CSV table of C-alpha atoms in Angstrom, one decimal:
chain,number,residue,atom,x,y,z
V,1,MET,CA,86.2,-19.1,-60.1
V,2,GLY,CA,84.7,-15.7,-60.1
V,3,VAL,CA,81.7,-14.8,-57.9
V,4,SER,CA,78.8,-13.4,-59.9
V,5,GLN,CA,77.0,-10.4,-58.3
V,6,VAL,CA,73.3,-9.7,-58.7
V,7,GLY,CA,72.4,-6.0,-59.1
V,8,ASP,CA,69.4,-4.3,-57.5
V,9,THR,CA,66.1,-5.5,-58.7
V,10,PRO,CA,62.8,-3.5,-58.7
V,11,GLU,CA,61.7,-5.7,-55.8
V,12,SER,CA,64.8,-4.9,-53.7
V,13,ASP,CA,64.4,-1.2,-54.5
V,14,ALA,CA,60.8,-1.3,-53.3
V,15,VAL,CA,61.9,-3.0,-50.1
V,16,ALA,CA,64.7,-0.4,-49.5
V,17,THR,CA,62.3,2.5,-50.2
V,18,THR,CA,59.8,1.1,-47.8
V,19,ARG,CA,62.5,0.7,-45.1
V,20,GLU,CA,63.5,4.2,-45.6
V,21,TRP,CA,60.0,5.5,-44.9
V,22,VAL,CA,59.8,3.3,-41.8
V,23,ASP,CA,63.0,4.7,-40.5
V,24,ARG,CA,62.1,8.3,-41.4
V,25,VAL,CA,58.8,8.2,-39.5
V,26,HIS,CA,60.5,6.5,-36.5
V,27,SER,CA,63.3,9.1,-36.4
V,28,LEU,CA,60.9,12.1,-36.7
V,29,LEU,CA,58.0,10.9,-34.6
V,30,GLY,CA,59.8,8.6,-32.3
V,31,LEU,CA,57.3,5.8,-33.1
V,32,HIS,CA,58.5,2.3,-33.8
V,33,ALA,CA,56.6,0.4,-36.5
V,34,THR,CA,55.6,-3.2,-36.0
V,35,GLU,CA,55.9,-6.0,-38.5
V,36,GLY,CA,53.6,-9.0,-39.1
V,37,ASN,CA,50.3,-7.2,-39.4
V,38,SER,CA,47.3,-8.0,-41.6
V,39,ILE,CA,45.6,-4.9,-43.0
V,40,GLU,CA,42.3,-5.3,-44.8
V,41,VAL,CA,40.8,-2.2,-46.6
V,42,LEU,CA,37.1,-1.8,-46.1
V,43,ARG,CA,35.2,0.6,-48.3
V,44,ASN,CA,31.8,2.2,-47.4
V,45,GLY,CA,29.2,1.2,-44.9
V,46,ASP,CA,28.1,-2.2,-46.4
V,47,GLU,CA,31.6,-3.6,-45.9
V,48,ILE,CA,32.7,-1.7,-42.9
V,49,PHE,CA,29.6,-2.3,-40.7
V,50,ALA,CA,29.4,-6.0,-41.7
V,51,ALA,CA,33.0,-6.6,-40.6
V,52,MET,CA,32.6,-4.6,-37.3
V,53,LEU,CA,29.4,-6.3,-36.3
V,54,ASP,CA,30.7,-9.7,-37.2
V,55,ALA,CA,33.7,-9.1,-34.9
V,56,ILE,CA,31.4,-7.9,-32.0
V,57,ASN,CA,29.0,-10.8,-32.5
V,58,ASN,CA,31.9,-13.3,-32.3
V,59,ALA,CA,33.7,-11.7,-29.4
V,60,GLU,CA,34.7,-14.0,-26.6
V,61,ARG,CA,36.3,-11.8,-24.0
V,62,THR,CA,36.5,-8.1,-24.6
V,63,VAL,CA,35.0,-5.4,-26.8
V,64,ASN,CA,36.4,-1.8,-26.6
V,65,ILE,CA,35.0,1.0,-28.8
V,66,VAL,CA,35.5,4.7,-28.8
V,67,THR,CA,33.8,6.9,-31.3
V,68,PHE,CA,32.8,10.5,-32.0
V,69,VAL,CA,29.5,9.6,-33.8
V,70,PHE,CA,26.9,7.2,-32.3
V,71,TRP,CA,23.5,8.5,-33.5
V,72,THR,CA,20.1,7.1,-33.2
V,73,GLY,CA,18.9,5.1,-36.2
V,74,HIS,CA,19.0,1.6,-37.7
V,75,VAL,CA,22.8,1.3,-37.6
V,76,ALA,CA,23.0,2.5,-34.0
V,77,ASP,CA,20.3,0.0,-33.1
V,78,ARG,CA,22.3,-2.9,-34.6
V,79,PHE,CA,25.4,-1.9,-32.9
V,80,ALA,CA,23.8,-1.3,-29.5
V,81,ARG,CA,22.2,-4.7,-29.6
V,82,ALA,CA,25.4,-6.4,-30.8
V,83,LEU,CA,27.3,-4.8,-27.9
V,84,ALA,CA,24.6,-5.8,-25.5
V,85,GLY,CA,24.7,-9.3,-26.9
V,86,ALA,CA,28.5,-9.5,-26.3
V,87,ALA,CA,28.0,-8.3,-22.7
V,88,ASN,CA,25.2,-10.9,-22.1
V,89,ARG,CA,27.7,-13.6,-23.3
V,90,GLY,CA,30.0,-12.5,-20.5
V,91,CYS,CA,32.4,-10.2,-22.5
V,92,ARG,CA,33.7,-7.1,-20.9
V,93,VAL,CA,32.3,-4.4,-23.1
V,94,ARG,CA,33.4,-0.8,-22.8
V,95,VAL,CA,31.7,1.9,-24.9
V,96,LEU,CA,33.1,5.5,-24.9
V,97,ILE,CA,31.2,8.1,-26.9
V,98,ASP,CA,32.2,11.8,-27.2
V,99,ALA,CA,29.7,13.8,-25.2
V,100,LEU,CA,28.7,15.8,-28.3
V,101,ALA,CA,26.8,12.7,-29.5
V,102,GLU,CA,24.8,12.4,-26.2
V,103,ARG,CA,21.8,14.4,-27.6
V,104,LYS,CA,21.8,12.3,-30.8
V,105,LEU,CA,21.6,8.9,-29.1
V,106,ASP,CA,18.2,7.7,-28.0
V,107,ASP,CA,17.9,6.9,-24.3
V,108,GLY,CA,16.4,3.6,-25.2
V,109,LEU,CA,19.6,2.4,-26.8
V,110,VAL,CA,21.6,3.6,-23.9
V,111,SER,CA,19.4,1.5,-21.6
V,112,VAL,CA,19.8,-1.5,-23.9
V,113,MET,CA,23.6,-1.3,-23.6
V,114,LYS,CA,23.7,-0.5,-19.9
V,115,GLY,CA,21.0,-3.0,-19.0
V,116,ALA,CA,23.1,-5.7,-20.5
V,117,GLY,CA,26.2,-4.8,-18.5
V,118,CYS,CA,28.0,-2.6,-21.1
V,119,ASP,CA,30.1,0.0,-19.4
V,120,LEU,CA,29.1,3.1,-21.4
V,121,ARG,CA,30.6,6.5,-20.7
V,122,TRP,CA,30.6,9.9,-22.3
V,123,PHE,CA,34.0,11.5,-23.2
V,124,ARG,CA,34.4,14.9,-21.5
V,125,PRO,CA,30.8,15.6,-20.6
V,126,PHE,CA,29.8,19.2,-20.4
V,127,THR,CA,28.4,18.8,-16.9
V,128,ASP,CA,29.6,16.8,-13.9
V,129,GLU,CA,26.9,16.5,-11.2
V,130,LYS,CA,25.2,19.5,-12.8
V,131,ILE,CA,28.4,21.6,-12.6
V,132,PRO,CA,29.4,22.9,-16.0
V,133,GLN,CA,32.7,21.6,-17.2
V,134,LEU,CA,34.2,24.2,-19.4
V,135,ASN,CA,37.9,23.1,-19.3
V,136,GLY,CA,38.6,21.1,-22.4
V,137,ALA,CA,35.0,21.6,-23.8
V,138,ASN,CA,36.4,22.4,-27.2
V,139,ASN,CA,38.8,19.4,-27.2
V,140,ARG,CA,36.8,16.3,-28.2
V,141,THR,CA,37.8,12.7,-29.1
V,142,HIS,CA,37.3,12.3,-32.8
V,143,ARG,CA,38.8,8.8,-32.8
V,144,LYS,CA,37.0,5.8,-34.3
V,145,ILE,CA,38.5,2.7,-32.8
V,146,LEU,CA,37.1,-0.8,-32.1
V,147,VAL,CA,39.2,-3.6,-30.6
V,148,VAL,CA,37.8,-7.1,-30.1
V,149,ASP,CA,39.5,-9.8,-27.9
V,150,GLY,CA,42.8,-7.9,-28.2
V,151,SER,CA,43.3,-9.6,-31.6
V,152,ALA,CA,41.3,-7.6,-34.2
V,153,GLY,CA,41.0,-3.9,-34.5
V,154,PHE,CA,39.2,-1.4,-36.7
V,155,ILE,CA,40.2,2.2,-37.5
V,156,GLY,CA,39.2,4.8,-40.0
V,157,GLY,CA,36.6,7.5,-40.6
V,158,VAL,CA,33.2,5.8,-40.2
V,159,GLY,CA,30.7,6.8,-37.6
V,160,ILE,CA,28.0,4.7,-36.1
V,161,ALA,CA,25.0,6.3,-37.9
V,162,ASP,CA,22.7,5.7,-40.8
V,163,GLU,CA,24.6,8.3,-43.0
V,164,TRP,CA,27.3,5.7,-43.6
V,165,SER,CA,24.9,2.9,-44.7
V,166,GLY,CA,25.2,1.5,-48.2
V,167,ASN,CA,27.9,1.8,-50.8
V,168,ALA,CA,28.1,5.5,-51.6
V,169,ARG,CA,25.5,5.1,-54.4
V,170,ASN,CA,23.8,8.4,-53.8
V,171,GLU,CA,23.7,11.5,-51.7
V,172,ASN,CA,22.3,9.5,-48.7
V,173,GLU,CA,25.3,7.1,-48.4
V,174,TYR,CA,28.6,8.6,-47.3
V,175,ARG,CA,31.9,7.5,-49.0
V,176,ASP,CA,34.4,6.3,-46.3
V,177,THR,CA,37.4,4.1,-45.7
V,178,HIS,CA,38.0,1.9,-42.7
V,179,LEU,CA,40.6,-0.8,-42.0
V,180,ARG,CA,40.5,-4.2,-40.2
V,181,VAL,CA,43.8,-4.8,-38.5
V,182,ARG,CA,45.3,-8.0,-37.0
V,183,GLY,CA,48.7,-8.4,-35.5
V,184,PRO,CA,51.0,-6.5,-33.2
V,185,ALA,CA,49.7,-3.1,-34.4
V,186,VAL,CA,46.4,-3.8,-32.6
V,187,ALA,CA,48.3,-2.7,-29.4
V,188,GLY,CA,48.4,0.8,-30.8
V,189,LEU,CA,44.7,0.8,-31.4
V,190,GLU,CA,44.0,-0.5,-27.9
V,191,ALA,CA,46.3,2.3,-26.5
V,192,GLY,CA,44.3,4.9,-28.3
V,193,PHE,CA,41.1,3.6,-26.6
V,194,ILE,CA,42.7,3.3,-23.2
V,195,ASP,CA,44.1,6.8,-23.6
V,196,ASN,CA,40.6,8.3,-23.9
V,197,TRP,CA,39.1,5.8,-21.4
V,198,ALA,CA,41.5,7.0,-18.7
V,199,ASP,CA,40.9,10.7,-19.5
V,200,HIS,CA,41.0,13.0,-16.4
V,201,ASN,CA,42.4,10.1,-14.3
V,202,HIS,CA,39.1,9.2,-12.7
V,203,SER,CA,38.0,6.4,-14.8
V,204,GLY,CA,39.0,3.6,-12.4
V,205,PHE,CA,41.6,2.5,-15.0
V,206,ASP,CA,43.4,-0.5,-13.7
V,207,PRO,CA,46.4,-1.7,-15.8
V,208,MET,CA,46.4,-5.1,-14.2
V,209,SER,CA,42.9,-5.8,-15.4
V,210,GLU,CA,43.8,-5.1,-19.1
V,211,PRO,CA,44.5,-8.2,-21.1
V,212,LEU,CA,47.6,-8.4,-23.2
V,213,ILE,CA,47.3,-7.9,-26.9
V,214,ASP,CA,47.9,-10.9,-29.1
V,215,MET,CA,51.3,-10.2,-30.7
V,216,THR,CA,51.2,-13.2,-32.9
V,217,PRO,CA,52.1,-12.2,-36.5
V,218,ALA,CA,49.0,-12.2,-38.7
V,219,GLY,CA,50.3,-10.9,-42.0
V,220,ASP,CA,53.1,-9.1,-43.9
V,221,SER,CA,52.4,-5.5,-43.3
V,222,THR,CA,54.5,-3.1,-41.4
V,223,CYS,CA,52.7,-0.2,-39.7
V,224,VAL,CA,52.5,2.2,-36.8
V,225,VAL,CA,49.6,3.8,-35.0
V,226,VAL,CA,49.9,7.6,-34.6
V,227,GLN,CA,47.8,9.2,-31.9
V,228,ALA,CA,47.3,12.9,-31.4
V,229,ALA,CA,45.9,14.8,-28.5
V,230,ALA,CA,44.8,18.4,-28.4
V,231,GLU,CA,47.9,20.6,-27.9
V,232,ASN,CA,49.2,24.1,-28.2
V,233,GLY,CA,51.2,23.9,-31.4
V,234,SER,CA,51.9,20.8,-33.5
V,235,ASN,CA,50.9,17.3,-32.6
V,236,ASP,CA,52.0,13.9,-34.0
V,237,ILE,CA,49.4,13.8,-36.7
V,238,TRP,CA,50.5,17.2,-37.9
V,239,ARG,CA,54.1,16.1,-37.9
V,240,LEU,CA,53.2,13.0,-39.7
V,241,MET,CA,51.5,14.9,-42.6
V,242,ILE,CA,54.4,17.4,-42.8
V,243,THR,CA,56.8,14.4,-43.0
V,244,LEU,CA,54.8,12.5,-45.7
V,245,ILE,CA,54.4,15.6,-47.9
V,246,ALA,CA,58.0,17.0,-47.5
V,247,CYS,CA,59.6,13.6,-48.2
V,248,ALA,CA,57.4,12.5,-51.1
V,249,GLN,CA,59.3,12.1,-54.4
V,250,HIS,CA,56.7,11.2,-57.0
V,251,ARG,CA,53.0,11.4,-56.0
V,252,ILE,CA,50.8,12.6,-53.1
V,253,ARG,CA,47.1,11.7,-52.9
V,254,ILE,CA,44.8,13.1,-50.2
V,255,ALA,CA,41.1,12.4,-49.6
V,256,SER,CA,39.6,14.3,-46.7
V,257,ALA,CA,36.2,15.2,-45.4
V,258,TYR,CA,37.3,18.6,-44.2
V,259,PHE,CA,40.1,20.6,-45.5
V,260,ASN,CA,41.6,23.6,-43.8
V,261,PRO,CA,45.5,22.9,-43.9
V,262,GLY,CA,46.8,26.2,-42.6
V,263,VAL,CA,49.8,28.1,-43.9
V,264,GLN,CA,52.7,25.6,-43.4
V,265,LEU,CA,50.9,22.6,-44.7
V,266,SER,CA,49.7,24.5,-47.7
V,267,GLN,CA,53.3,25.7,-48.4
V,268,GLU,CA,54.6,22.1,-48.1
V,269,LEU,CA,52.1,21.0,-50.7
V,270,ILE,CA,53.2,23.8,-53.0
V,271,ASN,CA,56.9,22.9,-52.3
V,272,ALA,CA,56.1,19.4,-53.3
V,273,VAL,CA,54.7,20.5,-56.7
V,274,ASP,CA,57.8,22.7,-57.2
V,275,ARG,CA,60.1,19.8,-56.9
V,276,GLY,CA,58.1,17.8,-59.4
V,277,VAL,CA,55.8,15.8,-57.2
V,278,SER,CA,52.2,15.2,-58.4
V,279,VAL,CA,49.8,16.5,-55.7
V,280,GLU,CA,46.1,15.4,-55.9
V,281,ILE,CA,43.4,16.3,-53.4
V,282,MET,CA,39.9,15.0,-53.4
V,283,LEU,CA,37.3,16.8,-51.2
V,284,PRO,CA,33.5,16.9,-50.8
V,285,GLY,CA,31.5,18.7,-53.5
V,286,LYS,CA,27.9,19.8,-53.4
V,287,TYR,CA,27.0,17.2,-50.8
V,288,ALA,CA,29.3,18.4,-48.1
V,289,ASP,CA,27.6,18.1,-44.8
V,290,LYS,CA,29.0,21.2,-43.3
V,291,ARG,CA,29.1,24.1,-45.8
V,292,PHE,CA,30.7,26.7,-43.6
V,293,ILE,CA,33.7,24.4,-42.9
V,294,GLN,CA,33.9,23.7,-46.5
V,295,ILE,CA,34.1,27.4,-47.3
V,296,ALA,CA,37.0,27.8,-44.8
V,297,GLY,CA,38.9,25.3,-47.0
V,298,GLU,CA,37.9,26.9,-50.2
V,299,ALA,CA,39.7,30.0,-49.0
V,300,SER,CA,42.9,28.1,-49.7
V,301,TYR,CA,42.0,26.7,-53.1
V,302,GLN,CA,43.3,29.6,-55.3
V,303,ARG,CA,46.8,29.6,-54.0
V,304,LEU,CA,47.0,25.8,-54.3
V,305,LEU,CA,45.5,25.7,-57.8
V,306,ASP,CA,47.7,28.4,-59.1
V,307,ALA,CA,50.7,26.4,-57.8
V,308,GLY,CA,49.7,23.3,-59.7
V,309,VAL,CA,48.0,21.3,-57.0
V,310,VAL,CA,45.1,19.3,-58.5
V,311,ILE,CA,41.8,19.6,-56.6
V,312,ARG,CA,38.8,17.5,-57.4
V,313,THR,CA,35.4,17.5,-55.6
V,314,TYR,CA,33.4,14.3,-55.1
V,315,GLU,CA,29.9,14.7,-56.4
V,316,VAL,CA,28.0,11.5,-55.6
V,317,SER,CA,27.7,11.8,-51.8
V,318,MET,CA,29.6,13.2,-48.8
V,319,MET,CA,33.3,12.3,-49.1
V,320,HIS,CA,34.1,11.4,-45.5
V,321,ALA,CA,37.3,9.3,-46.0
V,322,LYS,CA,40.6,10.4,-44.5
V,323,VAL,CA,43.2,8.8,-46.7
V,324,MET,CA,46.7,9.9,-47.8
V,325,THR,CA,48.9,7.8,-50.0
V,326,VAL,CA,52.5,8.7,-51.0
V,327,ASP,CA,54.7,7.3,-53.8
V,328,GLY,CA,52.7,4.1,-53.9
V,329,THR,CA,54.6,3.0,-50.8
V,330,VAL,CA,53.2,4.5,-47.7
V,331,ALA,CA,49.6,5.4,-46.6
V,332,SER,CA,47.9,7.0,-43.6
V,333,VAL,CA,44.3,6.2,-42.8
V,334,GLY,CA,42.3,7.1,-39.7
V,335,SER,CA,40.1,9.8,-38.1
V,336,ALA,CA,42.2,12.8,-38.8
V,337,ASN,CA,41.0,15.3,-41.4
V,338,PHE,CA,43.4,17.7,-43.2
V,339,ASN,CA,42.1,20.6,-41.1
V,340,GLN,CA,42.8,22.7,-38.1
V,341,ARG,CA,40.4,20.9,-35.8
V,342,SER,CA,42.1,17.6,-36.3
V,343,LEU,CA,45.5,19.1,-36.1
V,344,ARG,CA,45.0,21.3,-33.0
V,345,HIS,CA,41.8,20.6,-31.1
V,346,ASP,CA,40.7,17.0,-31.2
V,347,ASP,CA,42.1,13.6,-30.1
V,348,GLU,CA,42.7,11.6,-33.3
V,349,ALA,CA,44.2,8.3,-34.4
V,350,ASN,CA,45.7,7.2,-37.7
V,351,ILE,CA,47.5,4.2,-38.8
V,352,VAL,CA,50.5,4.5,-41.2
V,353,ILE,CA,51.0,1.5,-43.5
V,354,PHE,CA,54.3,0.7,-45.1
V,355,ASP,CA,53.1,-1.8,-47.5
V,356,PRO,CA,52.8,-1.1,-51.3
V,357,ALA,CA,50.2,-3.9,-51.7
V,358,VAL,CA,47.9,-2.2,-49.3
V,359,VAL,CA,48.6,1.2,-50.7
V,360,GLN,CA,47.8,-0.1,-54.2
V,361,VAL,CA,44.3,-1.1,-53.0
V,362,LEU,CA,43.7,2.4,-51.5
V,363,ASP,CA,45.0,4.0,-54.7
V,364,GLU,CA,42.7,1.8,-56.8
V,365,HIS,CA,39.7,2.9,-54.7
V,366,LEU,CA,40.7,6.5,-55.2
V,367,ASP,CA,41.1,5.9,-58.9
V,368,GLU,CA,37.5,4.6,-59.0
V,369,ASP,CA,36.3,7.7,-57.1
V,370,LEU,CA,37.8,9.9,-59.8
V,371,GLU,CA,34.9,8.9,-62.1
V,372,ASN,CA,32.6,10.7,-59.7
V,373,THR,CA,34.5,14.0,-59.3
V,374,ILE,CA,34.8,17.4,-60.9
V,375,LEU,CA,38.2,18.8,-61.6
V,376,LEU,CA,38.6,22.4,-60.5
V,377,ASP,CA,40.0,24.8,-63.1
V,378,PRO,CA,42.3,27.5,-61.6
V,379,ALA,CA,41.0,30.1,-64.1
V,380,GLN,CA,37.3,29.4,-63.4
V,381,TRP,CA,37.9,29.4,-59.7
V,382,ALA,CA,39.5,32.8,-60.0
V,383,GLU,CA,36.2,34.1,-61.4
V,384,ARG,CA,34.1,32.9,-58.5
V,385,GLY,CA,31.5,35.5,-57.3
V,386,MET,CA,31.8,38.2,-54.7
V,387,LEU,CA,29.4,36.4,-52.3
V,388,GLN,CA,31.8,33.4,-52.3
V,389,ARG,CA,34.8,35.6,-51.7
V,390,VAL,CA,33.1,37.4,-48.8
V,391,ALA,CA,32.1,34.1,-47.2
V,392,GLU,CA,35.8,32.9,-47.5
V,393,ARG,CA,37.0,36.1,-45.8
V,394,VAL,CA,34.5,35.7,-43.0
V,395,SER,CA,35.5,32.0,-42.5
V,396,GLU,CA,39.1,33.0,-42.2
V,397,THR,CA,38.4,34.9,-39.0
V,398,VAL,CA,37.6,31.6,-37.2
V,399,ASN,CA,39.4,29.0,-39.4
V,400,HIS,CA,41.8,28.3,-36.5
V,401,TRP,CA,38.8,26.4,-34.9
V,402,LEU,CA,37.6,24.5,-38.0
């Protein structure tokens, strides 16, 4: 009796493609992906803050949070009181905020957290016992990580501030994406927090006091956490972006709050178009929160547009998401923007997801965003005014820092 053979199915092709991506990232970045994770996509403040606060309010043992933005307001008040509540219940609560936010966080909220027993610290303060600390002053932590009880983690682009409230309905409500993570990948998020917490080796970091992460499988997603620290030259996030672009076969989608890719990343985007890949980029429009940084990115638009890269600007509110999807198969979400500051100067953390089902959700959200965008026309952009061109030339003198 002959043995029948079943050929490849679309499902088996998808599994093989996903595995190829996993192996490629492992080979080029040396980072091993974990299986058995649950990844939930959270869109905009209403969903993101509710999920994060729920996790904090139900914490039983530990809460670790590192963030670049923790600014006085209604949202900061809710988080400060939730963190204080966890500490009052007996949880070990550690709060690490980049020192740039110190002037934007009310002393009263600091007192609420510290008074309850939260261990609150500033990342790389500019003075130490009134002595200026200039070494590393330009290198901040831009990470946004929350880990609760070693079993649930959050990562993405959202800051703890009123600007992220709501659901991106108007110019007062930022558009952003965050993820809730369960499973072995939470260890990567915890490592990102600890990396910053132990900065400068004088934090009192004690490995034996750190609880083990719950490695119990929680879902079907394969993913890896990529951390980047300020370096001279490329870092892991830069290499990740190069890898995703250079190896894409069909479609690249990028949403970024700040866009200043530099020469090589720009060329990789153009190379992708030349080999038949659709490259689509969505960036802030008229509601960009930092106009000078936006201009630095606009200096690269003409070259990209002429090559066939599609650029759209989001016109409802500030587009603050940091999302990249490739070929409907792999995605990167986190704190890193597509700019020189994220790729050279700041500590960042992204999670790479090798799961077409999660990527589909991210792509669907980006599809819905398209309804609120303007498509840039290469010919019209070429006719921009002299004032704009001069501003672009000026920004190019400092774009290494932006």
